[in-house]
mmCIF file of C-alpha atoms and ligand atoms in Angstrom:
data_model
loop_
_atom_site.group_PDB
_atom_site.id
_atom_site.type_symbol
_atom_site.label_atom_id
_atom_site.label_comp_id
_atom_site.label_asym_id
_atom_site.label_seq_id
_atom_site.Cartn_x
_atom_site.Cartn_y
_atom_site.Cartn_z
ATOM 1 C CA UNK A 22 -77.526 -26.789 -54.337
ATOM 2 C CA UNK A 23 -77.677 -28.780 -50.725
ATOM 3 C CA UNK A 24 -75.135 -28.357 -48.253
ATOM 4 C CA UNK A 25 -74.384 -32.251 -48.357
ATOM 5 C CA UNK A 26 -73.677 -31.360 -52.083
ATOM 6 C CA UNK A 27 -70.783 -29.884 -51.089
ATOM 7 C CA UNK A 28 -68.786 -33.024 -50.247
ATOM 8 C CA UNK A 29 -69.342 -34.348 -53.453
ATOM 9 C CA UNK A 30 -69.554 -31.796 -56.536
ATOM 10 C CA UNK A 31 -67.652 -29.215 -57.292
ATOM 11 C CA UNK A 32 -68.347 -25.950 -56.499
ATOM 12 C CA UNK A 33 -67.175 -22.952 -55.146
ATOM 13 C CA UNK A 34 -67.126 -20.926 -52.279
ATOM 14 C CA UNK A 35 -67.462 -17.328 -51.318
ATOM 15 C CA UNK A 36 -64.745 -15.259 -48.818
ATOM 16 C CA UNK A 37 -66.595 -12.604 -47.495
ATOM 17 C CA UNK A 38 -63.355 -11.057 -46.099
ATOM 18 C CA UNK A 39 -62.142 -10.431 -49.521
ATOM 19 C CA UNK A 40 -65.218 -11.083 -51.765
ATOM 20 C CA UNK A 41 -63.406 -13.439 -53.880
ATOM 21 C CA UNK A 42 -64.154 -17.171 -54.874
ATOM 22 C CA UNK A 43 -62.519 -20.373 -54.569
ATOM 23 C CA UNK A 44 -63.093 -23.075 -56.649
ATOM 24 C CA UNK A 45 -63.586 -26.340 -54.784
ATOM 25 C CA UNK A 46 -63.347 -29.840 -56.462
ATOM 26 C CA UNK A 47 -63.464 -32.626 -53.681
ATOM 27 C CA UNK A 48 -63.392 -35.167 -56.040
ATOM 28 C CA UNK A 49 -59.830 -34.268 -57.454
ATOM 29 C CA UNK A 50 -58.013 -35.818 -54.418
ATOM 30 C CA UNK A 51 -58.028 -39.048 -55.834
ATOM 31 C CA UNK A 52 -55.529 -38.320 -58.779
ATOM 32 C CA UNK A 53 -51.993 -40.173 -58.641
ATOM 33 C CA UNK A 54 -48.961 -37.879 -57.701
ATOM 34 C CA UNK A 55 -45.451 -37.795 -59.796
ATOM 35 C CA UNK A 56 -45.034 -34.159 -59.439
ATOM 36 C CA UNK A 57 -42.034 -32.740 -57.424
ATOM 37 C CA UNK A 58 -41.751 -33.864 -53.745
ATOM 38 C CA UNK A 59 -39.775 -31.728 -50.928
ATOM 39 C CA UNK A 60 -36.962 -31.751 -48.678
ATOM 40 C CA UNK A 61 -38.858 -30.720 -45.167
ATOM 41 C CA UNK A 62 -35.740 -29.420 -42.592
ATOM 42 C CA UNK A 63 -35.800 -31.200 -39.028
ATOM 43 C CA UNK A 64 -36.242 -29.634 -35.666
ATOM 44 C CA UNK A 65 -33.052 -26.759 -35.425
ATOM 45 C CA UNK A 66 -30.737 -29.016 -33.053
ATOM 46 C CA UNK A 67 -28.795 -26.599 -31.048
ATOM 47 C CA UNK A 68 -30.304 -24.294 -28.619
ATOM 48 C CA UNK A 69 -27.363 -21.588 -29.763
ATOM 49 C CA UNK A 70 -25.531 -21.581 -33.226
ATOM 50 C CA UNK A 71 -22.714 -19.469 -33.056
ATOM 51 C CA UNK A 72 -23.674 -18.422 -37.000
ATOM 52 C CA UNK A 73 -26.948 -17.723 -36.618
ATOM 53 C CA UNK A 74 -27.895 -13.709 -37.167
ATOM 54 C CA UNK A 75 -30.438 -13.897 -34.509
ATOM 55 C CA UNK A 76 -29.049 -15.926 -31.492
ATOM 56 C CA UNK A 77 -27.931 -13.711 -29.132
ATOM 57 C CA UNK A 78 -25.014 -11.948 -29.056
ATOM 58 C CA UNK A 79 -24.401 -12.431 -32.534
ATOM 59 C CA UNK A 80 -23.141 -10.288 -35.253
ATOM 60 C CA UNK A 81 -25.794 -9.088 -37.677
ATOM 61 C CA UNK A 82 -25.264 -8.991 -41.663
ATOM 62 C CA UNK A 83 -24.170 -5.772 -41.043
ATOM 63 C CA UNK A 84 -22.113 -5.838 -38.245
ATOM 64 C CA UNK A 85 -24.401 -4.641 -35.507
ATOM 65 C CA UNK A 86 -24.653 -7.412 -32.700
ATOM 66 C CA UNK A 87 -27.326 -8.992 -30.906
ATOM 67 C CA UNK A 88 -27.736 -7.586 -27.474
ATOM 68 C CA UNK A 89 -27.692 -10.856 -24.757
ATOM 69 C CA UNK A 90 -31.223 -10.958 -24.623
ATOM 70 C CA UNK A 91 -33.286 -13.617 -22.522
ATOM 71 C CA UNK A 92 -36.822 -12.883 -23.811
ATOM 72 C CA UNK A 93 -38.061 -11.326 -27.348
ATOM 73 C CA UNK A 94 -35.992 -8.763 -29.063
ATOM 74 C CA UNK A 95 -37.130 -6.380 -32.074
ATOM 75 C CA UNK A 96 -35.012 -4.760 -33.970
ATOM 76 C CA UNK A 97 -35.292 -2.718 -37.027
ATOM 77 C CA UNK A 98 -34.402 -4.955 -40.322
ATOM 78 C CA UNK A 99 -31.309 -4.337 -41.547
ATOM 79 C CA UNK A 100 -32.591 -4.857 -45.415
ATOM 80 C CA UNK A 101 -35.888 -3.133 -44.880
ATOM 81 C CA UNK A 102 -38.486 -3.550 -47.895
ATOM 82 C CA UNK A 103 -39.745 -0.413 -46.341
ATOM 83 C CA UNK A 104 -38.187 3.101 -45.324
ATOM 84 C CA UNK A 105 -38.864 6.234 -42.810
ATOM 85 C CA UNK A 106 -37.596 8.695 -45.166
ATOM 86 C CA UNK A 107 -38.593 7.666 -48.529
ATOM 87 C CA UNK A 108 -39.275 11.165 -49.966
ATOM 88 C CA UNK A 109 -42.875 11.654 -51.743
ATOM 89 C CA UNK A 110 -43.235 11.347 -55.227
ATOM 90 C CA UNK A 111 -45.485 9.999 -57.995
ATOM 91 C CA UNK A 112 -45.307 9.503 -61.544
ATOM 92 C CA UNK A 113 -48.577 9.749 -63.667
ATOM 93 C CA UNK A 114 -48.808 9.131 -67.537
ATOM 94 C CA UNK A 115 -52.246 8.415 -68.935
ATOM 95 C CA UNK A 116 -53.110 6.520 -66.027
ATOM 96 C CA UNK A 117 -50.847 3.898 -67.377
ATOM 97 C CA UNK A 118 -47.603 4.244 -66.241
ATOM 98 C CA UNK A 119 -48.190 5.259 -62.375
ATOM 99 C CA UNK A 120 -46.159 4.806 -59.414
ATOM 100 C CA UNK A 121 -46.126 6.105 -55.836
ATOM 101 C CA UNK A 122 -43.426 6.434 -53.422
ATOM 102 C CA UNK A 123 -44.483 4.135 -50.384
ATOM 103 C CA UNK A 124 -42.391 4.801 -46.474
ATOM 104 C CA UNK A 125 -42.544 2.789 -43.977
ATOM 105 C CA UNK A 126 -40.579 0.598 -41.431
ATOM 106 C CA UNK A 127 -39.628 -2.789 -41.007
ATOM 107 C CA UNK A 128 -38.677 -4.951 -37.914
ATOM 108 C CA UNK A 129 -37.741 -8.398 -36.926
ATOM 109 C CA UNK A 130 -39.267 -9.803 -34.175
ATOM 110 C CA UNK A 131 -36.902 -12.883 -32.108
ATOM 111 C CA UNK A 132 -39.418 -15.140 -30.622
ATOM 112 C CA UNK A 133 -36.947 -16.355 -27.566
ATOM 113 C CA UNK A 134 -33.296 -16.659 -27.361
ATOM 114 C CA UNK A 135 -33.165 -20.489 -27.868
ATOM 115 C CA UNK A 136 -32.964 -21.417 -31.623
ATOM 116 C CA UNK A 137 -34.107 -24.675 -31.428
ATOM 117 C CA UNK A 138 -37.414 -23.264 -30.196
ATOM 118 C CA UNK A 139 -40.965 -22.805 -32.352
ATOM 119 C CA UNK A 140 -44.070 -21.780 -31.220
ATOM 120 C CA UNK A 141 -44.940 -25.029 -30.730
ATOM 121 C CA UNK A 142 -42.200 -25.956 -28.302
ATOM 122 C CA UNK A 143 -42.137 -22.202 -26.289
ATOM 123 C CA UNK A 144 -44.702 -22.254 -23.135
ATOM 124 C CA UNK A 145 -47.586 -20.262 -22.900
ATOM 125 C CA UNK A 146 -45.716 -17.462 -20.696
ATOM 126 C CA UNK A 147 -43.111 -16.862 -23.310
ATOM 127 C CA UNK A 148 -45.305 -16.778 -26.367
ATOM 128 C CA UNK A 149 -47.426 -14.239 -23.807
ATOM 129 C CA UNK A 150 -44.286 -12.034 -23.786
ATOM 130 C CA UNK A 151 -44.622 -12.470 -27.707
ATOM 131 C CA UNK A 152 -48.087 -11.505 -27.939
ATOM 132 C CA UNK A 153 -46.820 -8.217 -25.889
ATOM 133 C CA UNK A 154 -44.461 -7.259 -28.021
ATOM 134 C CA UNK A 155 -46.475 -7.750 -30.810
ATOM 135 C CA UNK A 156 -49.391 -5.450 -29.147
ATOM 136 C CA UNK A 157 -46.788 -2.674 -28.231
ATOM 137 C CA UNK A 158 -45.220 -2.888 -31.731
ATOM 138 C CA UNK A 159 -48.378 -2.905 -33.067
ATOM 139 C CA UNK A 160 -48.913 0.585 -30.601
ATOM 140 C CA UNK A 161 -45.853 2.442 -31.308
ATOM 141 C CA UNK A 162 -45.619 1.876 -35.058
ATOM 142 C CA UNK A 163 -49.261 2.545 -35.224
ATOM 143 C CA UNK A 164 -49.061 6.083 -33.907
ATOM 144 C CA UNK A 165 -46.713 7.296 -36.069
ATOM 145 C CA UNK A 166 -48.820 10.090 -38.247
ATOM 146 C CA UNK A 167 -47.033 8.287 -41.450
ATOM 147 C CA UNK A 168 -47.944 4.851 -40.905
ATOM 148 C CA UNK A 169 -51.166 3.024 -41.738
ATOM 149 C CA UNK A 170 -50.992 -0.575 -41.851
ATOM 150 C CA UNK A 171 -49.148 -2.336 -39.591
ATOM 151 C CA UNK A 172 -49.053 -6.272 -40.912
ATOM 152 C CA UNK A 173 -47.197 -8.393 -38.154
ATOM 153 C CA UNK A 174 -46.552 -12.027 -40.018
ATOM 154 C CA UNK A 175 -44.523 -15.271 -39.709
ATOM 155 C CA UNK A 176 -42.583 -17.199 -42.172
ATOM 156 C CA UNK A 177 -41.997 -20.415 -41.236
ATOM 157 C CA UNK A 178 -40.165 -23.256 -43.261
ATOM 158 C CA UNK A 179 -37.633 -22.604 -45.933
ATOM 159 C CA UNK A 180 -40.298 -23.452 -48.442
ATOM 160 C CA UNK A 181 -42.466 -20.216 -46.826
ATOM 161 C CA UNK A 182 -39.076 -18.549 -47.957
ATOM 162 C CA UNK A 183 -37.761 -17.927 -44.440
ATOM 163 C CA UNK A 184 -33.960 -17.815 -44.222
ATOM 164 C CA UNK A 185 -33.569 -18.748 -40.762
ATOM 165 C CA UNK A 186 -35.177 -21.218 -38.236
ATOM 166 C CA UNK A 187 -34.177 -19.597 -35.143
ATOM 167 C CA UNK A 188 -38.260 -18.605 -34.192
ATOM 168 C CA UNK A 189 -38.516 -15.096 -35.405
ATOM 169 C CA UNK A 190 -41.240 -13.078 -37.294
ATOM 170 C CA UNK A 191 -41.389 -9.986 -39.130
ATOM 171 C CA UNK A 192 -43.265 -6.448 -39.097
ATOM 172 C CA UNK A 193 -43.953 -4.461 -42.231
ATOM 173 C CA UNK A 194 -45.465 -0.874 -41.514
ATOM 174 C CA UNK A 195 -46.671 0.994 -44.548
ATOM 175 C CA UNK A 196 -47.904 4.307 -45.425
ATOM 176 C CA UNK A 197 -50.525 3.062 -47.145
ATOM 177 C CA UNK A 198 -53.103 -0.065 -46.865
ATOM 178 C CA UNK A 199 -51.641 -3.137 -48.114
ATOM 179 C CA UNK A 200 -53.892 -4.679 -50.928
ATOM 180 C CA UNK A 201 -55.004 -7.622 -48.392
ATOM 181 C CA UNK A 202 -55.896 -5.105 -45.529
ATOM 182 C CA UNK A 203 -57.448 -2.792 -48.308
ATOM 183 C CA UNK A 204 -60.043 -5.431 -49.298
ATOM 184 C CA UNK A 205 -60.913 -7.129 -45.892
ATOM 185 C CA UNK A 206 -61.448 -3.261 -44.538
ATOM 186 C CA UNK A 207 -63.736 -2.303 -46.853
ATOM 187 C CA UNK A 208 -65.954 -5.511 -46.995
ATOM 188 C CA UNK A 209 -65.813 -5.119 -43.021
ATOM 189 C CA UNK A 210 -67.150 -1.847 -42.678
ATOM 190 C CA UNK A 211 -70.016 -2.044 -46.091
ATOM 191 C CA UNK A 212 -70.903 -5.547 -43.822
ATOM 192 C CA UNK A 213 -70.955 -3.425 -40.608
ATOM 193 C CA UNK A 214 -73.298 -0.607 -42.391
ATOM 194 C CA UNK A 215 -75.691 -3.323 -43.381
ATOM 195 C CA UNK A 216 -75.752 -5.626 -40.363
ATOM 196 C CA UNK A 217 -74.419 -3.743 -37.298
ATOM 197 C CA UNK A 218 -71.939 -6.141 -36.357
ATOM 198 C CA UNK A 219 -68.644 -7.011 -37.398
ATOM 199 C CA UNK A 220 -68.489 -9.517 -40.037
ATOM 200 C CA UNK A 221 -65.887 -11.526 -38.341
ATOM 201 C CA UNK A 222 -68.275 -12.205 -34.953
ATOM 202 C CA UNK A 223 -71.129 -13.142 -37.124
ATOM 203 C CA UNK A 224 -69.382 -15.287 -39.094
ATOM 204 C CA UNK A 225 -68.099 -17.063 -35.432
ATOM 205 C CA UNK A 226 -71.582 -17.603 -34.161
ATOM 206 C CA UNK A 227 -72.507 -19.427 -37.273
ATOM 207 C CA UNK A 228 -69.123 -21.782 -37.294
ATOM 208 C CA UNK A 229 -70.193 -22.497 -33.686
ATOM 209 C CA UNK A 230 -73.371 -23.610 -34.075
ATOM 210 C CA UNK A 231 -72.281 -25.834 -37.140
ATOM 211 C CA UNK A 232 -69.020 -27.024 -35.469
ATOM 212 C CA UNK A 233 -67.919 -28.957 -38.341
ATOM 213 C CA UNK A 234 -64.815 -27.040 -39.027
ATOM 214 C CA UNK A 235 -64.005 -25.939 -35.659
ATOM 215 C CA UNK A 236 -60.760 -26.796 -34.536
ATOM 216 C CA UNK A 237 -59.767 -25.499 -30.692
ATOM 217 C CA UNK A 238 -61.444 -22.650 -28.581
ATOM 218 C CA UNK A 239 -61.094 -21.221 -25.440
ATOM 219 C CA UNK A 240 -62.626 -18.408 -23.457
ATOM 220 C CA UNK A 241 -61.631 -16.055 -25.477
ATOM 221 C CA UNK A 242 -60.584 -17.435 -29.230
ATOM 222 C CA UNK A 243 -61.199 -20.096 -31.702
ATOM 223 C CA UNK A 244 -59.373 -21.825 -33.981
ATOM 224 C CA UNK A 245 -60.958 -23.088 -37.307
ATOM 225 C CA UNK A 246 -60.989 -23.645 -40.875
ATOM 226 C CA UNK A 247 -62.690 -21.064 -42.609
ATOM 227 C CA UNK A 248 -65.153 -22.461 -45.045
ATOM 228 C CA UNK A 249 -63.590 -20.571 -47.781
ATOM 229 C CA UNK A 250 -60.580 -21.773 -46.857
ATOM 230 C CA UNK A 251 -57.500 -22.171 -50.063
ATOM 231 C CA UNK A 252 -54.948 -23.712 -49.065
ATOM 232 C CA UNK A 253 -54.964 -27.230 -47.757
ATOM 233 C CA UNK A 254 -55.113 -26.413 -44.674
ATOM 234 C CA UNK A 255 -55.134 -22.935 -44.192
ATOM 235 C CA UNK A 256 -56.797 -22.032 -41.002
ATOM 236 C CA UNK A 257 -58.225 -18.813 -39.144
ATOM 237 C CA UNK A 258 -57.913 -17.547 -35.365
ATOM 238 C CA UNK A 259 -60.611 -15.091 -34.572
ATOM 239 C CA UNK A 260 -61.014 -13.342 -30.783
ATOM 240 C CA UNK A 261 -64.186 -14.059 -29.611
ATOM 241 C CA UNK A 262 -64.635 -10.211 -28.248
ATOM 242 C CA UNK A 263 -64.647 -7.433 -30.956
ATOM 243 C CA UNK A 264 -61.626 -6.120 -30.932
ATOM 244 C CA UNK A 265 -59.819 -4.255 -33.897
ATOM 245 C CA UNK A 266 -56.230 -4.781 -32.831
ATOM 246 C CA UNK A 267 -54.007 -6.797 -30.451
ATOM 247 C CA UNK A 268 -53.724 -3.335 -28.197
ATOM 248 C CA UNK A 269 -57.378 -3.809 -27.398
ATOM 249 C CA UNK A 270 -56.866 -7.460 -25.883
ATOM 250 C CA UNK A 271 -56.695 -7.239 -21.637
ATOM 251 C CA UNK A 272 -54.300 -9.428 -19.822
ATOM 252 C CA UNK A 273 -56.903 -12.855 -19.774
ATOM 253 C CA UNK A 274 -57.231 -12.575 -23.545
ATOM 254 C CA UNK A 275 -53.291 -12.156 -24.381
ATOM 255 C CA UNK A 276 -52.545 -15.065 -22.362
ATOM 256 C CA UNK A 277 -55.394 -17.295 -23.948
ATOM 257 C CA UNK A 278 -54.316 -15.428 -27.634
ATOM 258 C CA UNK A 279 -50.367 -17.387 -26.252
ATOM 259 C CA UNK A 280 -52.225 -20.603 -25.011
ATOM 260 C CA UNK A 281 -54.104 -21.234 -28.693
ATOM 261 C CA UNK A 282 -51.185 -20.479 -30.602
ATOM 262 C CA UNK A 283 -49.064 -22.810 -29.185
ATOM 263 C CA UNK A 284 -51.914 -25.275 -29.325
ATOM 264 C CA UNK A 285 -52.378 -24.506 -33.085
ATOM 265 C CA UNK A 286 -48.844 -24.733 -33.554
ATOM 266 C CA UNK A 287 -48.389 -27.848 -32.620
ATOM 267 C CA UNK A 288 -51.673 -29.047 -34.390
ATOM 268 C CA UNK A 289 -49.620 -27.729 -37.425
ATOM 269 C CA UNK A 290 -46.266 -29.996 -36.512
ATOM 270 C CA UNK A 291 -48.063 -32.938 -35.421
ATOM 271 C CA UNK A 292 -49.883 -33.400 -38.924
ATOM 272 C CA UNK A 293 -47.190 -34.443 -40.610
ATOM 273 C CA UNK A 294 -44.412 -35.132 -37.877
ATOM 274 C CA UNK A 295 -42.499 -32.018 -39.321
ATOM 275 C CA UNK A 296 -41.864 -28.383 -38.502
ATOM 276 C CA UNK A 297 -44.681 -27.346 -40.320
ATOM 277 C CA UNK A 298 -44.180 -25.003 -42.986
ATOM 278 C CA UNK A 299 -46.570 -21.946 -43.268
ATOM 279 C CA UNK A 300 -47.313 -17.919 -43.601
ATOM 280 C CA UNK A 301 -48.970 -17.049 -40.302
ATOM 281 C CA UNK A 302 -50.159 -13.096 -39.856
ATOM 282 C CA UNK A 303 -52.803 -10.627 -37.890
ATOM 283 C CA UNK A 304 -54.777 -8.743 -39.903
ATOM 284 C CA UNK A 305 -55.366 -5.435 -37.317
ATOM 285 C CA UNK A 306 -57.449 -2.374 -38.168
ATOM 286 C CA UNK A 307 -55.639 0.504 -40.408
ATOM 287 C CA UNK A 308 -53.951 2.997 -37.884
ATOM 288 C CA UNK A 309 -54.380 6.371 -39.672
ATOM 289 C CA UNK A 310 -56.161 7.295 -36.471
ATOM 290 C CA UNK A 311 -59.565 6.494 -37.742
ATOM 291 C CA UNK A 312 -62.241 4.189 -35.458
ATOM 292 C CA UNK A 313 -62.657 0.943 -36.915
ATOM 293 C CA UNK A 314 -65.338 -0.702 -34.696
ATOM 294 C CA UNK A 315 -66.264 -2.699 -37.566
ATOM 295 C CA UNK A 316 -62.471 -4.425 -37.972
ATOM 296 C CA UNK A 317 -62.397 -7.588 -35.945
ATOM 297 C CA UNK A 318 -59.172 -8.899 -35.395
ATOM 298 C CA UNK A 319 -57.999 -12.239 -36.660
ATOM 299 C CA UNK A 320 -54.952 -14.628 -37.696
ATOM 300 C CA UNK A 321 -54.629 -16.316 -41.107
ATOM 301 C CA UNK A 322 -52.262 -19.327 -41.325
ATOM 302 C CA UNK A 323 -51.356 -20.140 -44.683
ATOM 303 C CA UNK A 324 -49.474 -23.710 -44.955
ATOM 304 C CA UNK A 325 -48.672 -24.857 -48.214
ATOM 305 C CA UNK A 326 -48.583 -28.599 -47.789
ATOM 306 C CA UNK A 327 -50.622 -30.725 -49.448
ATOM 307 C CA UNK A 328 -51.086 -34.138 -48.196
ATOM 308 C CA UNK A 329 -47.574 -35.090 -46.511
ATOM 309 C CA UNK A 330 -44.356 -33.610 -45.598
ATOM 310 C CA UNK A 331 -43.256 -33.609 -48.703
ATOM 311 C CA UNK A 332 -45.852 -32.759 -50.972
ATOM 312 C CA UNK A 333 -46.921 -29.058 -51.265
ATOM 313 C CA UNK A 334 -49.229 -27.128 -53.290
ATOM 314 C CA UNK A 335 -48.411 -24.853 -55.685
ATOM 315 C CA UNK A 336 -50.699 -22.204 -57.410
ATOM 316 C CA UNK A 337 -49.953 -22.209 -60.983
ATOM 317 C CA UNK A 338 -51.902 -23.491 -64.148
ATOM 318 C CA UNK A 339 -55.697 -22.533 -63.628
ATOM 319 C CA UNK A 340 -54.935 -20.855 -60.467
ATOM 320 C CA UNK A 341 -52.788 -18.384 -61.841
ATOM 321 C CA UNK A 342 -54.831 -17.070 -64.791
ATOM 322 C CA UNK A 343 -58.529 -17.993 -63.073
ATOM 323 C CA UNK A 344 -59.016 -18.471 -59.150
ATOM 324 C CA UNK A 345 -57.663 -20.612 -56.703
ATOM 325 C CA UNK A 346 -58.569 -23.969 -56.039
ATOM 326 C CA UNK A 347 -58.843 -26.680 -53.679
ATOM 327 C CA UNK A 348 -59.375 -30.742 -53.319
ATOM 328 C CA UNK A 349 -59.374 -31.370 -49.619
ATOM 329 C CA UNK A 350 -62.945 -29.923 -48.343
ATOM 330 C CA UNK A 351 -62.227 -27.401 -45.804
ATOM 331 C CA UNK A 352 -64.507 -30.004 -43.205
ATOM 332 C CA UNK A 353 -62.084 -32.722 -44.295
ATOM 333 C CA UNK A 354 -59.268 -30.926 -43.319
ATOM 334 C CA UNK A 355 -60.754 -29.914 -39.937
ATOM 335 C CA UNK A 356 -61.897 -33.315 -39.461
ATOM 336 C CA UNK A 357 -58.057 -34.522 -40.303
ATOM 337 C CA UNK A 358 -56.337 -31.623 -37.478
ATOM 338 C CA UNK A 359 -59.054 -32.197 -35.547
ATOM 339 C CA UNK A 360 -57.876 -35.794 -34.734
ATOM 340 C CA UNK A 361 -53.884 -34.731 -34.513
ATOM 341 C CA UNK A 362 -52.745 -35.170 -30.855
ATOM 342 C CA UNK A 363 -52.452 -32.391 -28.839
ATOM 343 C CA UNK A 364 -48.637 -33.137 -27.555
ATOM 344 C CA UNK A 365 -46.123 -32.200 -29.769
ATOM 345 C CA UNK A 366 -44.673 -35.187 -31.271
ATOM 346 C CA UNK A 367 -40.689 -34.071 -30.298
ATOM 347 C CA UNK A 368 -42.018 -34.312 -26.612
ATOM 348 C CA UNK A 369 -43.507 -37.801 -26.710
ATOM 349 C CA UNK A 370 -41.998 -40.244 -24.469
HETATM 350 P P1 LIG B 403 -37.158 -14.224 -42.942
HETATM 351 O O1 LIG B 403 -36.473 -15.378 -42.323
HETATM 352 O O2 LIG B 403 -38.666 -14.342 -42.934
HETATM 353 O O3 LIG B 403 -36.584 -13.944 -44.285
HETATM 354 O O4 LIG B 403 -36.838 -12.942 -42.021
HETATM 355 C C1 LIG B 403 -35.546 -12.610 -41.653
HETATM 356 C C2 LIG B 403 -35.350 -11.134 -41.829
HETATM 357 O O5 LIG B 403 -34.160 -10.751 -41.137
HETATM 358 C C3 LIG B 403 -35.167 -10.718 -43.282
HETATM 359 O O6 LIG B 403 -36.186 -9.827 -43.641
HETATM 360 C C4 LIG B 403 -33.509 -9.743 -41.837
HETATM 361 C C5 LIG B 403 -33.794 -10.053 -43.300
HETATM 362 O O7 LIG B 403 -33.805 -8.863 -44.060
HETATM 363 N N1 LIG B 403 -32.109 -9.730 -41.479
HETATM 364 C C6 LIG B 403 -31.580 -8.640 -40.792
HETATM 365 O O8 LIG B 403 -32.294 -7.680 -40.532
HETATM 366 N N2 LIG B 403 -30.278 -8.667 -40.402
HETATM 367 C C7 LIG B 403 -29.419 -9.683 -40.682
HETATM 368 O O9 LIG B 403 -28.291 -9.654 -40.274
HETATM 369 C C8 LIG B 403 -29.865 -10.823 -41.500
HETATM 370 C C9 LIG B 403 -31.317 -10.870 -41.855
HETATM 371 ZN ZN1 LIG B 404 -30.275 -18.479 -33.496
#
């Protein structure tokens, strides 16, 4: 098989990060739709909405309020998937029935005070103070002896399942390595062993000699579409420096990690002329203390759109019981974001 093959036949496509296939079919796009279409929510219109959980100086669910905060603001989540003192147990029966007890923490991140904002529509220096708090989160819930993964993540869009569009993200930190983190770490370091650099910065030189699925890069990140890439236009952010974790970036990089994001973000919005829907999340070396030089950290966004605002994908059918599976070609969907404008489409004039 030819590389130009790969616009034309189907195939499929190998993630070194996880070591699992996708199953590409280009020619597919051209089937007729009658399938379900969505309701995609509009730009939050009020910069403060007195019922909102997150604005500040709100009530929370439980009665706790918002301090009157002007910048981010963590606090611990108040239905935490995760615990601090979960007490340790297992259950074992012929290696069939087995469960662990898992602790951990979880916390809510608040973006910015204003509830109309996104990423797309905060400057750089405000998503800066995000990538902070992310960093020191990242620090403080990493050096806990108990905690080992710390997975940082937005959910955008009520179809990504998030229950609230004033801009916020989550932290889950886990006693033990989430499957994801489990997978990526241990093709990183067996690459590592065999090459003697991360997998991550080889993988970067190659996409920028090719260029075709490059998206945005500056000095010290770029933005692309992996070519393994499964959902339509799922997307990767890499640093260009090895670095394991956000606490490793210096003051240039955090500000150019803000600057790329935004520009991503409103890549993302001005596809489709919609808040656009999608999982975003760092994958950060495990922090049970160990070195990880071979752990080079990166961003997956995971959008689940298909071909308009209203159309998404769903994985069900042959995805569910064999392997995922994409139309769009991950250079036609780079080709397609590569041509969105670069001002967000609320701020035209
Ligand atoms: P999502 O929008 O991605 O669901 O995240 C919001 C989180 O905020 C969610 O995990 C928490 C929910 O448990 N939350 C609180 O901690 N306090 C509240 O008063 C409401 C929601
Ligand atoms: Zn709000």
């Amino acid at each position: 098989m030819n590389f130009s093959d790969l616009t034309s036949q189907p195939h499929r496509r190998f993630n070194p990060l996880t070591r699992e296939w996708v199953l590409v079919s280009p020619h597919r796009t051209a089937r007729p739709w009658q399938g379900q279409t969505e309701d995609v929510a509009a730009a939050a219109p009020v910069t403060y909405d007195p019922s909102c959980y997150l604005c500040p100086g709100n009530l929370r669910a439980e009665g706790v309020a918002n301090p009157a905060y002007t910048g981010t603001f963590v606090f611990d989540n108040d239905f935490a998937a995760l615990r601090p003192d979960t007490p340790a147990e297992e259950i074992q029966e012929k290696g069939l029935l087995v469960a662990r007890s898992e602790a951990g923490r979880c916390r809510v991140v608040c973006f910015s005070p204003r509830h109309d904002l996104t990423m797309a529509r905060m400057g750089v220096a405000e998503l800066r103070q995000v990538v902070d708090t992310w960093a020191q989160e990242f620090s403080a819930l990493g050096s806990d002896p108990n905690i080992r993964s710390v997975q940082i993540f937005e959910n955008r869009g009520a179809m990504m399942g998030c229950s609230n569009s004033h801009p916020h993200g989550q932290i889950w930190a886990n006693e033990t390595l989430p499957n994801e983190l489990a997978k990526e770490a241990a093709a990183c370091r067996e690459y590592w062993q065999l090459r003697g650099a991360t997998l991550l910065h080889d993988y970067l030189q190659l996409e920028l000699e090719k260029k075709e699925r490059l998206l945005l890069a500056n000095d010290h990140f770029v933005w692309l579409v992996p070519f393994w890439a499964v959902w339509p236009f799922e997307t990767l952010l890499v640093s260009r420096r090895c670095v394991s974790a956000l606490d490793q970036l210096r003051d240039e990089e955090r500000t150019a990690l803000a600057e790329i994001l935004r520009q991503a973000a409103i890549r993302y919005d001005n596809l489709f002329r919609t808040p656009f829907p999608y999982t975003m999340g760092f994958h950060q070396r495990p922090t049970d203390g160990g070195d990880y030089p071979e752990f080079h950290l990166h961003a997956h966004f995971y959008p689940p759109l298909l071909r308009s605002a209203t159309i998404r994908k769903f994985m069900v059918g042959y995805e569910m019981l064999g392997m995922p599976q994409r139309d769009i070609t991950p250079e036609a969907a780079a080709r397609w974001l590569r041509e969105v404008p670069a001002r967000h489409y609320l701020n035209e004039r």
